Short mmCIF file of C-alpha atoms and ligand atoms in Angstrom, two decimals:
data_model
loop_
_atom_site.label_atom_id
_atom_site.label_comp_id
_atom_site.label_asym_id
_atom_site.label_seq_id
_atom_site.Cartn_x
_atom_site.Cartn_y
_atom_site.Cartn_z
CA MET A 1 -3.87 -31.25 -36.66
CA LYS A 2 -0.24 -32.16 -36.15
CA THR A 3 0.56 -28.60 -35.03
CA ILE A 4 -2.26 -28.62 -32.48
CA LEU A 5 -0.95 -31.90 -31.08
CA ILE A 6 2.58 -30.53 -30.77
CA ILE A 7 1.31 -27.33 -29.12
CA SER A 8 -0.79 -29.22 -26.60
CA MET A 9 2.14 -31.52 -25.84
CA LEU A 10 4.32 -28.47 -25.25
CA ILE A 11 1.73 -26.96 -22.92
CA MET A 12 1.50 -30.25 -21.03
CA ALA A 13 5.27 -30.41 -20.74
CA GLN A 14 5.34 -26.86 -19.47
CA ASN A 15 2.72 -27.73 -16.86
CA ILE A 16 4.67 -30.72 -15.66
CA LEU A 17 7.95 -28.80 -15.54
CA ALA A 18 6.47 -25.73 -13.95
CA GLU A 19 6.72 -25.79 -10.20
CA ASP A 20 3.81 -24.41 -8.26
CA LEU A 21 4.37 -21.32 -6.16
CA MET A 22 3.06 -20.61 -2.67
CA VAL A 23 2.30 -17.03 -1.66
CA TYR A 24 1.64 -16.12 1.97
CA THR A 25 -0.34 -12.92 1.83
CA SER A 26 -2.20 -10.51 4.06
CA ARG A 27 -4.13 -9.27 1.05
CA LYS A 28 -7.76 -10.27 0.79
CA GLU A 29 -8.38 -13.27 -1.43
CA HIS A 30 -10.60 -11.38 -3.89
CA LEU A 31 -7.78 -8.89 -4.56
CA VAL A 32 -5.21 -11.50 -5.62
CA LYS A 33 -7.14 -14.54 -6.87
CA ASP A 34 -7.65 -13.39 -10.45
CA ILE A 35 -4.14 -12.06 -11.00
CA PHE A 36 -2.69 -15.36 -9.70
CA LYS A 37 -4.96 -17.25 -12.13
CA GLN A 38 -3.85 -14.99 -14.96
CA TYR A 39 -0.23 -15.95 -14.25
CA GLN A 40 -1.09 -19.63 -14.38
CA LYS A 41 -2.89 -19.11 -17.68
CA GLU A 42 0.10 -17.32 -19.18
CA THR A 43 2.90 -19.48 -17.84
CA GLY A 44 1.44 -22.74 -16.55
CA VAL A 45 2.77 -22.01 -13.07
CA LYS A 46 0.07 -22.43 -10.47
CA VAL A 47 0.11 -19.83 -7.72
CA ASN A 48 -1.26 -21.18 -4.46
CA TYR A 49 -1.88 -18.87 -1.54
CA ARG A 50 -2.52 -18.68 2.13
CA THR A 51 -4.08 -15.55 3.62
CA GLY A 52 -3.85 -14.10 7.12
CA LYS A 53 -2.72 -11.03 9.05
CA ALA A 54 0.75 -9.76 8.11
CA GLY A 55 2.26 -10.19 11.59
CA ALA A 56 0.84 -13.69 12.00
CA LEU A 57 2.10 -14.81 8.57
CA ILE A 58 5.59 -13.51 9.36
CA GLN A 59 5.58 -15.51 12.61
CA THR A 60 4.30 -18.58 10.74
CA ILE A 61 7.11 -18.38 8.19
CA LYS A 62 9.64 -17.98 11.02
CA GLY A 63 8.12 -20.88 12.93
CA GLU A 64 8.01 -23.18 9.91
CA GLY A 65 11.68 -22.46 9.24
CA ALA A 66 13.27 -24.59 6.53
CA LYS A 67 10.07 -26.64 6.26
CA SER A 68 8.01 -23.66 5.14
CA ASN A 69 6.50 -23.98 1.70
CA ALA A 70 6.13 -20.21 1.36
CA ASP A 71 7.95 -18.84 -1.68
CA ILE A 72 6.66 -15.28 -1.53
CA PHE A 73 5.47 -13.03 1.27
CA MET A 74 3.04 -10.38 0.07
CA THR A 75 1.48 -7.63 2.16
CA VAL A 76 0.57 -3.95 2.27
CA ASP A 77 2.52 -0.96 3.58
CA ALA A 78 6.27 -0.49 3.51
CA GLY A 79 6.14 -0.59 7.33
CA ASN A 80 4.97 -4.22 7.24
CA LEU A 81 7.38 -5.18 4.45
CA TRP A 82 10.25 -3.62 6.33
CA TYR A 83 9.21 -5.46 9.50
CA ALA A 84 9.29 -8.74 7.56
CA SER A 85 12.81 -7.89 6.41
CA THR A 86 13.94 -7.30 10.00
CA GLN A 87 12.61 -10.75 10.96
CA GLY A 88 15.05 -12.38 8.57
CA ILE A 89 12.43 -14.12 6.47
CA LEU A 90 13.17 -12.40 3.16
CA GLU A 91 15.91 -13.05 0.61
CA PRO A 92 17.56 -10.05 -1.08
CA THR A 93 16.96 -10.38 -4.81
CA ARG A 94 18.74 -8.63 -7.64
CA SER A 95 16.68 -8.30 -10.78
CA ALA A 96 17.26 -5.91 -13.66
CA ILE A 97 13.54 -6.05 -14.49
CA LEU A 98 12.40 -5.19 -10.96
CA GLU A 99 14.98 -2.42 -10.74
CA LYS A 100 13.90 -0.98 -14.07
CA ASN A 101 10.13 -1.22 -13.59
CA ILE A 102 9.86 -0.22 -9.93
CA PRO A 103 11.01 3.30 -9.05
CA SER A 104 13.72 3.10 -6.39
CA HIS A 105 11.68 4.93 -3.73
CA LEU A 106 9.05 2.16 -3.92
CA ARG A 107 11.37 -0.74 -3.09
CA ASP A 108 13.72 -1.82 -0.33
CA LEU A 109 17.22 -0.31 -0.32
CA ASP A 110 18.44 -3.83 0.36
CA ASN A 111 16.30 -5.50 -2.35
CA GLN A 112 14.37 -7.58 0.17
CA TRP A 113 10.95 -6.32 -0.93
CA PHE A 114 9.42 -4.60 -3.92
CA GLY A 115 6.38 -2.32 -4.22
CA LEU A 116 3.80 -3.69 -6.63
CA SER A 117 0.97 -1.17 -6.38
CA VAL A 118 0.76 2.37 -5.04
CA ARG A 119 -1.79 3.78 -2.62
CA ALA A 120 -2.17 7.42 -1.63
CA ARG A 121 -2.92 8.48 1.95
CA THR A 122 -4.67 11.76 1.48
CA ILE A 123 -7.31 14.08 2.94
CA ALA A 124 -11.03 13.36 2.53
CA TYR A 125 -13.48 16.15 3.33
CA ASN A 126 -17.14 16.98 3.54
CA PRO A 127 -17.80 19.76 0.99
CA LYS A 128 -20.63 21.09 3.17
CA LYS A 129 -18.18 21.61 6.03
CA VAL A 130 -15.09 22.90 4.25
CA LYS A 131 -14.75 26.16 2.35
CA GLU A 132 -12.98 26.44 -0.99
CA GLY A 133 -9.26 26.97 -0.49
CA GLU A 134 -9.33 26.00 3.17
CA LEU A 135 -7.41 22.77 2.74
CA ILE A 136 -3.66 23.01 2.20
CA SER A 137 -1.51 20.30 3.70
CA TYR A 138 -1.07 17.57 6.35
CA GLU A 139 0.78 20.16 8.45
CA ASP A 140 -2.05 22.68 8.15
CA LEU A 141 -4.46 20.16 9.76
CA ALA A 142 -2.53 20.87 12.98
CA THR A 143 -3.49 24.56 13.02
CA ALA A 144 -6.30 26.09 15.12
CA LYS A 145 -8.70 26.45 12.19
CA TRP A 146 -9.30 22.67 12.26
CA LYS A 147 -10.10 22.53 15.99
CA GLY A 148 -12.99 20.09 16.47
CA ARG A 149 -13.11 19.38 12.73
CA LEU A 150 -10.60 16.54 12.24
CA CYS A 151 -11.14 12.77 12.55
CA LEU A 152 -8.17 10.45 12.88
CA ARG A 153 -7.68 6.73 12.58
CA THR A 154 -5.79 5.09 15.44
CA SER A 155 -2.01 5.57 15.63
CA LYS A 156 -1.71 1.78 16.00
CA LYS A 157 -2.31 1.33 12.28
CA VAL A 158 0.86 1.03 10.25
CA TYR A 159 -0.58 3.40 7.60
CA ASN A 160 -0.40 6.27 10.09
CA GLN A 161 2.99 5.17 11.40
CA SER A 162 4.35 5.37 7.85
CA LEU A 163 2.72 8.77 7.33
CA VAL A 164 4.36 10.09 10.52
CA ALA A 165 7.68 8.50 9.48
CA MET A 166 7.41 10.51 6.27
CA LEU A 167 6.81 13.69 8.32
CA ILE A 168 9.87 12.94 10.49
CA ASP A 169 11.91 12.43 7.34
CA GLN A 170 10.64 15.74 6.03
CA HIS A 171 10.68 17.95 9.13
CA GLY A 172 12.71 16.26 11.86
CA TYR A 173 11.46 15.21 15.30
CA THR A 174 10.64 18.52 16.98
CA ARG A 175 8.50 19.90 14.18
CA THR A 176 6.77 16.53 13.64
CA LEU A 177 5.89 16.27 17.33
CA GLU A 178 4.35 19.73 17.06
CA ILE A 179 2.29 18.66 14.04
CA ILE A 180 0.97 15.51 15.70
CA LYS A 181 0.14 17.40 18.90
CA GLY A 182 -1.82 19.81 16.71
CA TRP A 183 -3.72 16.94 15.07
CA VAL A 184 -4.53 15.41 18.44
CA ASN A 185 -5.69 18.78 19.71
CA ASN A 186 -8.01 19.21 16.72
CA ASN A 187 -9.23 15.62 16.68
CA VAL A 188 -12.89 14.79 17.37
CA GLU A 189 -12.68 11.01 17.76
CA ILE A 190 -10.18 8.20 17.12
CA PHE A 191 -11.52 5.52 14.75
CA SER A 192 -10.37 1.96 14.26
CA ASN A 193 -10.41 2.08 10.46
CA ASP A 194 -10.40 4.41 7.45
CA THR A 195 -13.99 3.59 6.46
CA ALA A 196 -15.23 4.68 9.89
CA VAL A 197 -13.30 7.95 9.48
CA LEU A 198 -14.93 8.51 6.09
CA LYS A 199 -18.41 7.79 7.46
CA ALA A 200 -17.85 10.28 10.29
CA VAL A 201 -16.79 12.92 7.74
CA ALA A 202 -19.79 12.14 5.52
CA LYS A 203 -22.26 12.57 8.36
CA GLY A 204 -20.62 15.81 9.46
CA GLN A 205 -19.21 14.62 12.77
CA CYS A 206 -15.97 16.10 11.45
CA ALA A 207 -15.03 18.07 8.36
CA VAL A 208 -11.87 16.23 7.33
CA GLY A 209 -10.01 12.95 7.79
CA ILE A 210 -6.82 11.30 6.57
CA VAL A 211 -7.47 8.11 4.59
CA ASN A 212 -6.24 5.81 1.87
CA THR A 213 -8.02 6.57 -1.38
CA TYR A 214 -9.31 3.04 -2.12
CA TYR A 215 -11.46 3.14 1.05
CA TYR A 216 -13.00 6.32 -0.30
CA GLY A 217 -13.50 4.56 -3.64
CA ARG A 218 -15.27 1.59 -2.07
CA LEU A 219 -17.58 3.71 0.10
CA VAL A 220 -18.56 6.14 -2.64
CA LYS A 221 -19.17 3.25 -5.04
CA LYS A 222 -21.75 1.90 -2.59
CA ASP A 223 -23.30 5.29 -1.94
CA PRO A 224 -22.40 7.88 -4.62
CA LYS A 225 -24.51 10.56 -2.94
CA LEU A 226 -22.33 10.78 0.17
CA PRO A 227 -20.97 14.31 0.74
CA LEU A 228 -17.36 13.22 0.46
CA LYS A 229 -14.48 14.48 -1.64
CA LEU A 230 -10.76 13.86 -1.91
CA PHE A 231 -8.18 16.60 -1.60
CA TRP A 232 -4.54 16.31 -2.69
CA PRO A 233 -2.46 18.09 -0.03
CA ASN A 234 1.07 19.48 -0.17
CA GLN A 235 0.97 20.13 -3.89
CA GLU A 236 3.11 23.24 -3.40
CA SER A 237 5.63 21.30 -1.35
CA TYR A 238 6.67 17.62 -1.31
CA GLY A 239 3.42 16.04 -2.54
CA VAL A 240 0.92 13.45 -1.34
CA HIS A 241 2.15 10.65 0.92
CA ILE A 242 2.12 7.40 -1.01
CA ASN A 243 2.77 3.84 0.10
CA VAL A 244 2.75 0.43 -1.55
CA SER A 245 1.49 -3.07 -1.45
CA GLY A 246 4.44 -5.30 -2.19
CA ALA A 247 6.23 -8.60 -1.84
CA GLY A 248 9.54 -10.31 -1.31
CA ILE A 249 10.99 -13.77 -1.81
CA VAL A 250 11.04 -15.97 1.29
CA LYS A 251 14.51 -16.95 2.42
CA THR A 252 13.63 -20.63 2.86
CA SER A 253 11.92 -20.96 -0.54
CA LYS A 254 13.06 -23.92 -2.63
CA ASN A 255 11.74 -22.19 -5.69
CA LYS A 256 13.52 -18.85 -5.75
CA GLU A 257 14.03 -18.59 -9.51
CA ALA A 258 10.33 -19.22 -10.17
CA ALA A 259 9.43 -16.80 -7.37
CA LYS A 260 11.62 -14.12 -8.92
CA LYS A 261 10.01 -14.65 -12.33
CA PHE A 262 6.60 -14.23 -10.75
CA LEU A 263 7.59 -10.95 -9.06
CA GLU A 264 9.01 -9.74 -12.36
CA TRP A 265 5.75 -10.60 -14.04
CA LEU A 266 3.75 -8.75 -11.37
CA ALA A 267 5.92 -5.69 -12.03
CA SER A 268 5.42 -5.97 -15.80
CA LYS A 269 3.17 -3.61 -17.77
CA ASN A 270 0.90 -6.47 -18.60
CA ALA A 271 0.17 -7.46 -14.98
CA GLN A 272 0.26 -3.89 -13.69
CA ARG A 273 -2.71 -3.04 -15.87
CA SER A 274 -4.91 -5.24 -13.71
CA PHE A 275 -3.07 -5.67 -10.38
CA ALA A 276 -3.52 -2.11 -9.12
CA GLN A 277 -7.01 -1.72 -10.50
CA VAL A 278 -8.68 -4.47 -8.49
CA ASN A 279 -8.29 -2.41 -5.33
CA MET A 280 -8.54 1.01 -6.99
CA GLU A 281 -4.83 1.58 -6.40
CA TYR A 282 -2.21 3.08 -8.73
CA PRO A 283 0.27 1.15 -10.88
CA ILE A 284 3.95 1.39 -9.93
CA MET A 285 4.82 2.72 -13.38
CA GLU A 286 3.45 5.85 -14.92
CA ASN A 287 1.56 6.16 -18.19
CA LEU A 288 -0.58 3.09 -17.70
CA PRO A 289 -4.32 3.44 -18.13
CA GLN A 290 -6.08 3.98 -14.83
CA ASN A 291 -9.33 2.58 -13.56
CA ASN A 292 -12.14 4.97 -14.62
CA VAL A 293 -13.13 5.63 -11.02
CA VAL A 294 -9.55 6.39 -9.97
CA LYS A 295 -9.06 8.66 -12.97
CA LYS A 296 -11.94 10.84 -11.77
CA TRP A 297 -10.06 11.62 -8.57
CA GLY A 298 -7.64 13.65 -10.66
CA GLU A 299 -3.91 13.92 -11.09
CA PHE A 300 -1.68 14.79 -8.17
CA LYS A 301 1.94 15.28 -7.28
CA ALA A 302 3.14 12.39 -5.10
CA ASN A 303 6.03 12.51 -2.67
CA THR A 304 8.62 10.61 -4.69
CA LYS A 305 11.54 11.89 -2.60
CA PHE A 306 10.61 9.77 0.40
CA ASN A 307 12.20 6.35 0.05
CA LEU A 308 9.71 3.91 1.55
CA SER A 309 12.49 1.98 3.27
CA ARG A 310 12.63 5.03 5.54
CA ALA A 311 9.03 4.33 6.62
CA GLY A 312 10.39 1.18 8.24
CA ILE A 313 13.61 2.63 9.57
CA LEU A 314 11.70 5.51 11.22
CA GLN A 315 8.75 3.40 12.39
CA LYS A 316 9.89 3.10 16.00
CA ASP A 317 10.46 6.86 16.21
CA ALA A 318 7.06 7.50 14.65
CA VAL A 319 5.35 5.31 17.26
CA LYS A 320 7.30 7.05 20.03
CA LEU A 321 6.35 10.52 18.82
CA MET A 322 2.68 9.60 18.51
CA TYR A 323 2.77 8.24 22.04
CA GLU A 324 4.40 11.42 23.26
CA ALA A 325 1.72 13.49 21.50
CA LYS A 326 -0.97 11.33 23.17
CA TYR A 327 -2.20 10.20 19.77
CA LYS A 328 -4.09 7.06 20.76
FE1 FE B 1 -6.00 -1.00 3.62
#
């Protein structure tokens, strides 16, 4: 009885001492709610959140200045995280845990942001429209054999800007421009989102599209009979283009130590087991059990040579090249 009393007093004390955290995030509420609750359960620290579009949240944090109660900014795509870092809203953070758990290509060179889950941007195809062995690589989608068979998402989406940044990093400007011109030449229609691309592939409007895997996962979960499959390109070369969802500590936070602990927890094995799975993404560390659905998509070689900070640094050039190639 006495022990129980002491334990509950300790928990109460922890709750009083623990300062709440505020996360500004562009992630959908249902993707973060449970993991934030799990943290509170384990540590007593309540994680509050405010959701919105990445660009708008960055402007809000800037506008609020020193009065902002944001401790952490969390979003998707290294392009967005990098943009946040250029707006001066993030605090560089050194942490042995973050550096150990997060491979260096999945975090900022300057320690302003850290990848917390991995997503793959790969090729989805309609098996009725594509012959065995026909698919090879992102580059191959620019060749004449895909004329009138490719569907692209708009170049305005950061996911494609980061993909093109990776190509620039890999091939240089001239060759990348050639590749994008090839894509545009083969393209059937520009879509506003990945799900629309997948639906167009499923109904045979095009044979292939470039998408993030979790959109495929969501659509096929709803309708398992859809003629849609995933292909892992560039397995003989640099590997599949991957990106992250991630976060950084807000410069004006009054709670930086607590914010750092929370990021460290998110990058821990314990949290990684659930964090990536909610959205059918991949954990940042290898050898963790994968979601059963994700596991079925098979193993692949990812491009681990491309440091995602480069996706930000090369973003402007990527946008320029896509404009030049008339990729709308
Ligand atoms: Fe997305």
